[in-house]
Amino acid sequence: MADTQLMTIPGHIDPVPLPRPDLVEGVTPRADGRTDLIGLPKKRIAELFATAGLDAKQAKLRAKQVFHWLYHRGVTDFAEMTDIAKTMRPWLAERFVIGRPEIVEAQHSTDGTRKWLLRTPDGHDFEMVFIPDADRGTLCVSSQVGCTLNCRFCHTGTMRLVRNLTVGEIVGQVMLARDSLGEWPKGGDAAALGTRTGLDDDEDEGSYTSDGRLLTNIVMMGMGEPLYNFDNVRDALKLVMDGDGLALSKRRITLSTSGVVPKMAQCGEEIGVNLAVSLHAVTKDVRDEIVPINRKYGIEELLQACADYPGASNARRITFEYVMLKDKNDSDDDARELVRLIKHYKLPAKVNLIPFNPWPGAPYECSTPERIRRFSDIVFEAGISAPVRTPRGRDIDAACGQLKTAAEKKSRAELDRLYEEKQAALAD
Ligand code: SAH
Ligand code: SF4
């Protein structure tokens, strides 16, 4: 048998992983010597308060209060933390900051979709997208700048530089989305936090019901492979799910993986969110070509890991994402094989059919609408839900796999320059 491990995919560049900023116990060092609290769990905040001079009991109490202000109320200024003594607030502000990713650009699509181009403190651009629907609002969150995996139809896979986002940069996206949507609960003390027009009914309560919220769901489907940044994604999602903080239910969070099999069980056990799997093909040849991680973890292994996924049930089905590529993976036989595989592994599954979003230089075309409908019908007639995902935000390049398209044009030169500088520094 040929050694497919060594095969390269023409047209793709090997990505260069960049080191994360020099984290010191989860904290990104800042030039001003202060510590950004966003991304830190309550216990760690208490430790930092103790190191800064509070006694253990005080540190624990203050950490609990500050945590609530950070993640439940969304304040970005210690001065607004009204249940903390007035003298204590400047003490905090001297030592700590409440950070957010920098917004480079915010775009609003005609269909309501919003896209933000964000920047890390060390100058890397990444994106997040908000997609409002009638009954929900979904935030698509990035886990890495770029991706190491080179799926052939995905534009993110063509980016040369890759850096894992930190816990703060991941949870910071959710915080920023809440800022922009004006979605923090307002108590009487926090009247300056901004309002949501037309949705004020429950604001006086100081908390939201999910049906009053704009941002109700999170999908880890932005840039990057979340299971290749497991620890940070886990810690960020724990902050998102924390009942004292953002308090989003794990049922409203979905993590999408291209199939990092060895991390899937751990994902179910330690994070417990819904799982989406980027299957995209049902034969070894085709999946090897379009999702190259298949050469390492094949379809059978992947589907077995899905069957074993902790928490999967008919009530919490696994989503199989399937990008529709013309004459590549879209035949009737492909649809029938997909059904056979799902049944063979007895998977509680639904299938999301994603029309391929082309990008300049992409080696594929999208299947015709008729073909997609026929494919969907075959799967549906076998008793498996197979909706076709409507592309959203196309006018602002917000659709799947398009993230970073526009940003790339602007910042590629800059990223390349940074990379060259890094190489030069290493050579010195
Ligand atoms: N790395 C993870 C999550 C991010 S990609 C994963 O691969 O699952 C999110 C989804 O967008 C994946 O299903 C991916 O296959 C899909 N996608 C990527 N590029 C696309 C494109 N050009 N058109 C349609 N879907 C695309
Ligand atoms: Fe990475 Fe997902 Fe794109 Fe594949 S589809 S290159 S895993 S972001």
Coordinates of C-alpha atoms and ligand atoms in Angstrom, one line a residue:
M1 CA 0.0 0.0 0.0
A2 CA 1.2 3.5 -0.8
D3 CA 2.5 5.6 2.1
T4 CA -0.1 8.3 2.0
Q5 CA 1.4 10.0 5.1
L6 CA 4.0 11.6 2.9
M7 CA 1.7 12.8 0.2
T8 CA 1.5 16.6 -0.2
I9 CA -1.4 18.4 -1.6
P10 CA -0.5 20.6 -4.6
G11 CA -1.3 24.2 -4.2
H12 CA -1.2 24.3 -0.5
I13 CA 1.5 25.7 1.7
D14 CA 2.8 24.2 4.9
P15 CA 1.6 26.4 7.6
V16 CA 4.1 27.8 10.1
P17 CA 3.0 27.4 13.7
L18 CA 3.8 30.5 15.7
P19 CA 4.5 30.3 19.4
R20 CA 1.8 31.7 21.6
P21 CA 2.7 34.8 23.6
D22 CA 4.8 33.8 26.6
L23 CA 2.1 32.9 28.9
V24 CA 3.0 32.8 32.6
E25 CA 0.5 30.5 34.3
G26 CA -2.2 31.5 31.9
V27 CA -1.5 35.2 31.9
T28 CA -0.3 37.1 28.8
P29 CA 2.4 39.6 29.9
R30 CA 1.5 43.2 29.2
A31 CA 3.9 46.1 28.6
D32 CA 2.3 48.1 31.5
G33 CA 2.8 45.3 33.9
R34 CA -0.9 44.9 34.7
T35 CA -2.7 41.6 34.3
D36 CA -5.7 41.0 32.0
L37 CA -8.3 39.1 34.0
I38 CA -10.3 37.9 31.0
G39 CA -9.7 34.2 30.4
L40 CA -8.8 33.5 34.1
P41 CA -11.0 31.2 36.2
K42 CA -12.2 32.5 39.6
K43 CA -9.6 30.5 41.5
R44 CA -6.8 32.0 39.6
I45 CA -8.2 35.5 40.0
A46 CA -8.2 34.9 43.8
E47 CA -4.6 33.7 43.7
L48 CA -3.6 36.9 41.9
F49 CA -5.4 39.0 44.4
A50 CA -3.6 37.2 47.2
T51 CA -0.2 37.6 45.5
A52 CA -1.0 41.3 45.2
G53 CA -1.5 41.6 48.9
L54 CA -5.0 40.6 50.0
D55 CA -5.4 38.0 52.7
A56 CA -6.8 34.7 51.6
K57 CA -10.4 35.3 52.7
Q58 CA -10.6 38.8 51.1
A59 CA -9.0 37.5 47.9
K60 CA -11.6 34.8 47.6
L61 CA -14.5 37.1 48.3
R62 CA -13.2 39.8 45.9
A63 CA -12.6 37.3 43.2
K64 CA -16.1 36.1 43.4
Q65 CA -17.5 39.6 43.1
V66 CA -15.1 40.6 40.3
F67 CA -15.9 37.4 38.4
H68 CA -19.6 38.2 38.5
W69 CA -19.0 41.8 37.2
L70 CA -16.7 40.5 34.5
Y71 CA -18.7 37.6 33.1
H72 CA -22.3 38.3 34.2
R73 CA -22.5 42.0 33.9
G74 CA -19.8 42.6 31.3
V75 CA -18.2 45.7 32.8
T76 CA -14.9 46.8 31.5
D77 CA -14.1 49.3 34.1
F78 CA -13.4 48.6 37.8
A79 CA -15.1 51.9 38.7
E80 CA -18.4 50.3 37.8
M81 CA -18.1 47.5 40.4
T82 CA -20.4 49.2 42.9
D83 CA -20.4 46.5 45.6
I84 CA -16.6 46.7 45.9
A85 CA -15.3 49.4 48.3
K86 CA -14.6 52.7 46.6
T87 CA -10.9 52.6 47.8
M88 CA -10.5 49.1 46.5
R89 CA -11.5 50.0 42.9
P90 CA -8.4 52.1 42.1
W91 CA -6.3 49.4 43.8
L92 CA -7.6 46.9 41.3
A93 CA -7.3 49.3 38.3
E94 CA -3.6 49.8 39.1
R95 CA -2.9 46.1 38.9
F96 CA -5.4 44.6 36.5
V97 CA -7.2 45.3 33.3
I98 CA -10.4 43.9 31.7
G99 CA -9.5 43.2 28.1
R100 CA -11.3 42.7 24.9
P101 CA -9.9 41.7 21.5
E102 CA -9.2 44.8 19.4
I103 CA -11.8 45.4 16.7
V104 CA -10.2 46.2 13.4
E105 CA -13.4 46.3 11.4
A106 CA -17.1 45.5 12.0
Q107 CA -19.4 44.7 9.1
H108 CA -23.1 44.3 8.9
S109 CA -24.7 42.2 6.1
T110 CA -28.1 43.1 4.5
D111 CA -29.4 39.8 6.0
G112 CA -28.5 40.8 9.5
T113 CA -25.3 38.8 9.7
R114 CA -22.4 40.6 11.4
K115 CA -18.8 40.0 11.0
W116 CA -15.9 41.4 13.1
L117 CA -12.3 41.4 12.2
L118 CA -10.3 41.2 15.4
R119 CA -6.7 41.5 16.3
T120 CA -4.6 39.8 19.0
P121 CA -2.2 42.0 21.1
D122 CA 0.7 40.5 19.1
G123 CA -0.8 41.6 15.8
H124 CA -2.7 38.6 14.4
D125 CA -6.1 39.0 12.7
F126 CA -9.0 36.6 13.2
E127 CA -12.7 36.8 12.8
M128 CA -16.0 36.1 14.4
V129 CA -19.5 36.1 12.9
F130 CA -22.9 36.5 14.4
I131 CA -25.9 35.0 12.5
P132 CA -29.3 36.0 13.7
D133 CA -32.3 33.7 12.9
A134 CA -36.0 33.9 13.9
D135 CA -35.6 31.7 16.9
R136 CA -31.9 32.0 17.8
G137 CA -28.7 34.0 17.3
T138 CA -25.5 32.0 16.7
L139 CA -22.0 33.3 17.3
C140 CA -19.4 31.6 15.2
V141 CA -16.2 31.6 17.3
S142 CA -12.5 31.1 16.2
S143 CA -10.1 28.9 18.0
Q144 CA -6.9 29.6 16.1
V145 CA -5.4 32.1 13.8
G146 CA -5.2 30.0 10.6
C147 CA -5.3 26.2 10.7
T148 CA -2.7 23.5 10.3
L149 CA -5.0 21.1 8.6
N150 CA -5.2 22.2 4.9
C151 CA -8.6 21.0 4.0
R152 CA -8.6 21.6 0.2
F153 CA -11.9 23.4 0.0
C154 CA -11.3 25.7 3.0
H155 CA -9.8 29.1 2.7
T156 CA -8.6 29.1 6.3
G157 CA -6.5 26.1 5.4
T158 CA -4.4 28.2 3.0
M159 CA -3.2 30.6 5.6
R160 CA 0.5 30.4 6.3
L161 CA 0.7 31.3 9.9
V162 CA -1.0 29.5 12.7
R163 CA -1.3 30.5 16.3
N164 CA -3.5 29.1 19.0
L165 CA -5.8 31.7 20.5
T166 CA -5.5 32.1 24.2
V167 CA -8.4 31.4 26.6
G168 CA -8.9 35.1 26.9
E169 CA -9.0 35.6 23.2
I170 CA -11.6 32.8 22.8
V171 CA -13.9 33.9 25.6
G172 CA -13.2 37.5 24.7
Q173 CA -15.0 37.0 21.4
V174 CA -18.2 36.1 23.3
M175 CA -17.8 39.1 25.6
L176 CA -17.2 41.4 22.6
A177 CA -20.3 40.1 20.8
R178 CA -22.4 40.8 24.0
D179 CA -20.9 44.3 24.1
S180 CA -21.7 44.9 20.5
L181 CA -25.2 43.5 20.8
G182 CA -25.9 45.5 24.0
E183 CA -26.7 42.2 25.7
W184 CA -25.4 42.5 29.3
P185 CA -28.0 42.4 32.0
K186 CA -28.4 45.8 33.4
G187 CA -29.0 46.4 37.1
G188 CA -29.9 49.9 38.4
D189 CA -26.2 50.4 39.0
A190 CA -25.1 49.6 35.6
A191 CA -27.4 51.8 33.5
A192 CA -24.5 53.0 31.3
L193 CA -24.0 49.6 29.8
G194 CA -26.1 50.2 26.7
T195 CA -29.5 49.1 25.6
R196 CA -30.9 46.7 23.1
T197 CA -33.5 48.5 21.1
G198 CA -36.9 46.8 21.0
L199 CA -36.0 44.0 23.4
D200 CA -36.2 45.8 26.7
D201 CA -38.9 43.6 28.4
D202 CA -36.8 41.7 30.7
E203 CA -33.9 44.1 31.2
D204 CA -35.1 45.3 34.6
E205 CA -34.8 41.9 36.0
G206 CA -31.0 42.1 35.8
S207 CA -30.9 38.8 33.8
Y208 CA -32.1 37.4 30.6
T209 CA -34.3 34.6 29.6
S210 CA -32.9 32.8 26.6
D211 CA -35.9 33.7 24.4
G212 CA -35.3 37.4 24.9
R213 CA -31.6 37.1 24.0
L214 CA -30.1 37.8 20.6
L215 CA -27.0 35.7 21.3
T216 CA -28.3 32.3 22.3
N217 CA -25.9 29.8 20.7
I218 CA -22.2 29.3 20.1
V219 CA -20.5 27.3 17.5
M220 CA -16.8 26.6 17.4
M221 CA -16.8 26.8 13.6
G222 CA -14.7 29.9 13.0
M223 CA -11.1 29.8 12.0
G224 CA -9.0 26.8 13.2
E225 CA -9.4 23.3 14.5
P226 CA -10.7 23.6 18.1
L227 CA -9.4 20.1 19.1
Y228 CA -5.8 21.1 18.2
N229 CA -6.2 23.9 20.8
F230 CA -8.0 21.7 23.3
D231 CA -7.0 23.1 26.7
N232 CA -7.7 26.7 25.8
V233 CA -11.0 25.9 24.0
R234 CA -12.1 23.8 27.1
D235 CA -11.1 26.5 29.6
A236 CA -12.8 29.2 27.5
L237 CA -16.0 27.2 27.1
K238 CA -16.0 26.5 30.8
L239 CA -16.1 30.2 31.4
V240 CA -18.9 30.5 28.9
M241 CA -20.9 27.8 30.7
D242 CA -20.2 29.0 34.3
G243 CA -23.5 29.7 36.0
D244 CA -22.0 32.7 37.8
G245 CA -20.8 34.1 34.5
L246 CA -22.0 34.0 30.9
A247 CA -24.1 31.0 31.9
L248 CA -24.8 29.6 28.5
S249 CA -26.1 26.0 28.5
K250 CA -23.8 23.3 27.0
R251 CA -26.8 22.3 24.9
R252 CA -26.5 25.6 23.1
I253 CA -22.8 25.1 22.3
T254 CA -21.5 23.1 19.4
L255 CA -17.9 22.2 18.7
S256 CA -16.9 21.3 15.1
T257 CA -14.0 19.1 14.4
S258 CA -12.5 17.8 11.2
G259 CA -11.9 14.5 13.0
V260 CA -9.2 14.7 15.6
V261 CA -10.1 11.3 16.8
P262 CA -7.8 11.0 19.9
K263 CA -9.4 14.2 21.4
M264 CA -13.0 13.4 20.8
A265 CA -13.8 11.4 23.9
Q266 CA -12.0 13.9 26.1
C267 CA -14.1 16.7 24.4
G268 CA -17.3 14.9 25.5
E269 CA -16.0 14.2 29.0
E270 CA -14.3 17.5 29.8
I271 CA -16.4 20.0 27.9
G272 CA -19.7 18.1 27.2
V273 CA -20.9 20.3 24.4
N274 CA -22.7 19.1 21.2
L275 CA -20.4 17.7 18.6
A276 CA -20.3 18.5 14.9
V277 CA -18.0 16.5 12.6
S278 CA -16.8 17.7 9.2
L279 CA -17.2 14.5 7.3
H280 CA -17.6 15.8 3.8
A281 CA -16.9 12.5 2.1
V282 CA -17.7 8.8 2.5
T283 CA -14.9 7.1 0.7
K284 CA -11.2 7.0 1.7
D285 CA -10.0 8.4 -1.6
V286 CA -12.2 11.4 -1.6
R287 CA -11.8 12.2 2.1
D288 CA -8.0 11.7 1.9
E289 CA -8.0 14.4 -0.8
I290 CA -10.4 17.0 0.7
V291 CA -9.9 16.5 4.4
P292 CA -6.2 15.3 4.7
I293 CA -6.4 14.5 8.4
N294 CA -8.3 11.4 7.1
R295 CA -4.9 9.9 6.2
K296 CA -4.2 9.8 9.9
Y297 CA -7.6 9.0 11.3
G298 CA -9.8 7.2 8.8
I299 CA -13.6 7.2 8.3
E300 CA -14.2 4.0 10.3
E301 CA -12.1 5.2 13.2
L302 CA -13.8 8.6 13.1
L303 CA -17.3 7.1 13.1
Q304 CA -16.5 4.7 15.9
A305 CA -15.4 7.7 18.0
C306 CA -18.7 9.4 17.1
A307 CA -20.6 6.3 18.3
D308 CA -18.6 6.4 21.5
Y309 CA -19.0 10.2 22.0
P310 CA -20.1 10.7 25.6
G311 CA -23.5 12.3 25.8
A312 CA -24.7 11.7 22.3
S313 CA -28.3 10.5 22.2
N314 CA -31.4 10.9 20.0
A315 CA -32.0 14.1 22.0
R316 CA -28.5 15.3 21.4
R317 CA -27.5 14.2 18.0
I318 CA -24.2 14.5 16.3
T319 CA -24.2 16.8 13.3
F320 CA -22.3 15.7 10.2
E321 CA -21.3 18.6 8.1
Y322 CA -21.0 17.8 4.4
V323 CA -19.8 20.4 2.0
M324 CA -21.4 20.0 -1.5
L325 CA -18.6 19.8 -4.1
K326 CA -19.6 19.4 -7.8
D327 CA -18.7 15.9 -9.1
K328 CA -16.5 15.2 -6.1
N329 CA -18.7 14.0 -3.3
D330 CA -22.3 14.7 -4.4
S331 CA -23.5 11.6 -6.2
D332 CA -26.6 9.4 -5.4
D333 CA -24.1 6.7 -4.4
D334 CA -22.4 9.1 -2.0
A335 CA -25.7 9.9 -0.4
R336 CA -26.6 6.2 0.0
E337 CA -23.2 5.4 1.4
L338 CA -23.6 8.2 3.9
V339 CA -26.9 6.7 5.0
R340 CA -25.3 3.2 5.2
L341 CA -22.4 4.4 7.4
I342 CA -24.7 6.3 9.8
K343 CA -26.9 3.3 10.2
H344 CA -24.0 0.9 10.4
Y345 CA -22.6 2.8 13.4
K346 CA -26.1 3.4 14.8
L347 CA -25.3 7.1 15.1
P348 CA -27.9 9.5 16.5
A349 CA -27.1 11.9 13.6
K350 CA -28.3 14.7 11.5
V351 CA -26.6 15.9 8.4
N352 CA -25.9 19.5 7.5
L353 CA -25.5 20.0 3.8
I354 CA -23.3 23.1 3.2
P355 CA -23.2 24.6 -0.3
F356 CA -19.6 25.1 -1.1
N357 CA -18.5 28.7 -0.8
P358 CA -15.9 29.4 -3.5
W359 CA -12.9 31.6 -3.0
P360 CA -10.3 32.9 -5.5
G361 CA -8.2 29.9 -6.6
A362 CA -10.4 27.3 -5.0
P363 CA -10.0 23.9 -6.8
Y364 CA -13.7 23.0 -6.6
E365 CA -17.2 24.3 -7.6
C366 CA -20.4 24.1 -5.7
S367 CA -22.9 21.3 -6.7
T368 CA -26.0 22.5 -8.5
P369 CA -29.1 23.2 -6.4
E370 CA -30.9 20.2 -8.0
R371 CA -28.0 17.9 -7.1
I372 CA -28.0 19.2 -3.5
R373 CA -31.8 18.7 -3.3
R374 CA -31.6 15.2 -4.6
F375 CA -28.7 14.3 -2.2
S376 CA -30.8 15.8 0.7
D377 CA -33.9 13.8 -0.4
I378 CA -32.0 10.5 -0.4
V379 CA -30.7 11.0 3.1
F380 CA -34.0 12.4 4.3
E381 CA -36.0 9.5 2.9
A382 CA -33.8 7.1 4.9
G383 CA -35.1 8.9 8.1
I384 CA -32.1 11.2 8.7
S385 CA -32.6 14.9 8.9
A386 CA -30.5 16.6 6.1
P387 CA -31.3 20.3 5.8
V388 CA -29.4 22.4 3.3
R389 CA -27.7 25.3 5.1
T390 CA -28.5 28.6 3.6
P391 CA -25.4 30.7 3.0
R392 CA -25.5 33.8 5.2
G393 CA -23.7 37.1 5.0
R394 CA -22.3 36.5 1.6
D395 CA -22.1 40.2 0.8
I396 CA -19.6 40.6 3.6
D397 CA -17.8 37.3 3.1
A398 CA -19.1 35.9 6.3
A399 CA -20.0 32.4 5.1
C400 CA -18.3 29.2 6.1
G401 CA -14.7 29.0 5.2
Q402 CA -14.7 32.5 4.0
L403 CA -13.5 33.9 7.2
K404 CA -10.5 36.0 6.9
T405 CA -10.9 36.3 3.1
A406 CA -11.0 40.1 3.1
A407 CA -8.8 40.4 6.0
E408 CA -6.2 38.3 4.3
K409 CA -5.9 40.8 1.5
K410 CA -5.2 43.5 4.0
S411 CA -3.0 41.8 6.4
R412 CA -1.2 39.1 4.6
A413 CA 1.7 41.3 3.8
E414 CA 1.8 42.4 7.4
L415 CA 1.8 38.8 8.6
D416 CA 4.5 37.8 6.2
R417 CA 6.6 40.7 7.4
L418 CA 6.1 39.6 11.0
Y419 CA 7.1 36.1 10.0
E420 CA 10.2 37.2 8.1
E421 CA 11.2 39.3 11.2
K422 CA 10.7 36.3 13.4
Q423 CA 12.8 34.1 11.2
A424 CA 15.5 36.8 11.1
A425 CA 15.4 37.1 14.9
L426 CA 15.8 33.3 15.2
A427 CA 18.7 33.3 12.8
D428 CA 20.6 36.0 14.8
Ligands
SAH1 N1 -11.9 23.1 11.8 C1 -13.2 22.8 12.2 C2 -14.1 24.0 12.5 C3 -14.0 25.2 11.6 S1 -14.5 24.9 9.9 C4 -13.8 21.9 11.2 O1 -13.2 21.7 10.1 O2 -14.8 21.3 11.5 C5 -16.3 25.1 10.0 C6 -17.0 24.4 8.9 O3 -17.0 25.1 7.7 C7 -16.5 23.0 8.6 O4 -17.5 22.0 8.4 C8 -15.8 23.3 7.3 O5 -15.6 22.1 6.6 C9 -16.7 24.3 6.6 N2 -16.1 25.0 5.5 C10 -14.8 25.3 5.3 N3 -14.6 26.0 4.2 C11 -15.8 25.9 3.5 C12 -16.2 26.4 2.2 N4 -15.4 27.1 1.4 N5 -17.5 26.3 1.9 C13 -18.4 25.6 2.8 N6 -18.0 25.2 3.9 C14 -16.7 25.3 4.3
SF4_2 FE1 -9.0 23.8 9.3 FE2 -11.6 23.2 9.5 FE3 -10.6 24.6 7.4 FE4 -10.1 22.0 7.6 S1 -12.1 22.9 7.4 S2 -8.6 23.6 7.1 S3 -9.9 21.8 9.8 S4 -10.6 25.2 9.6

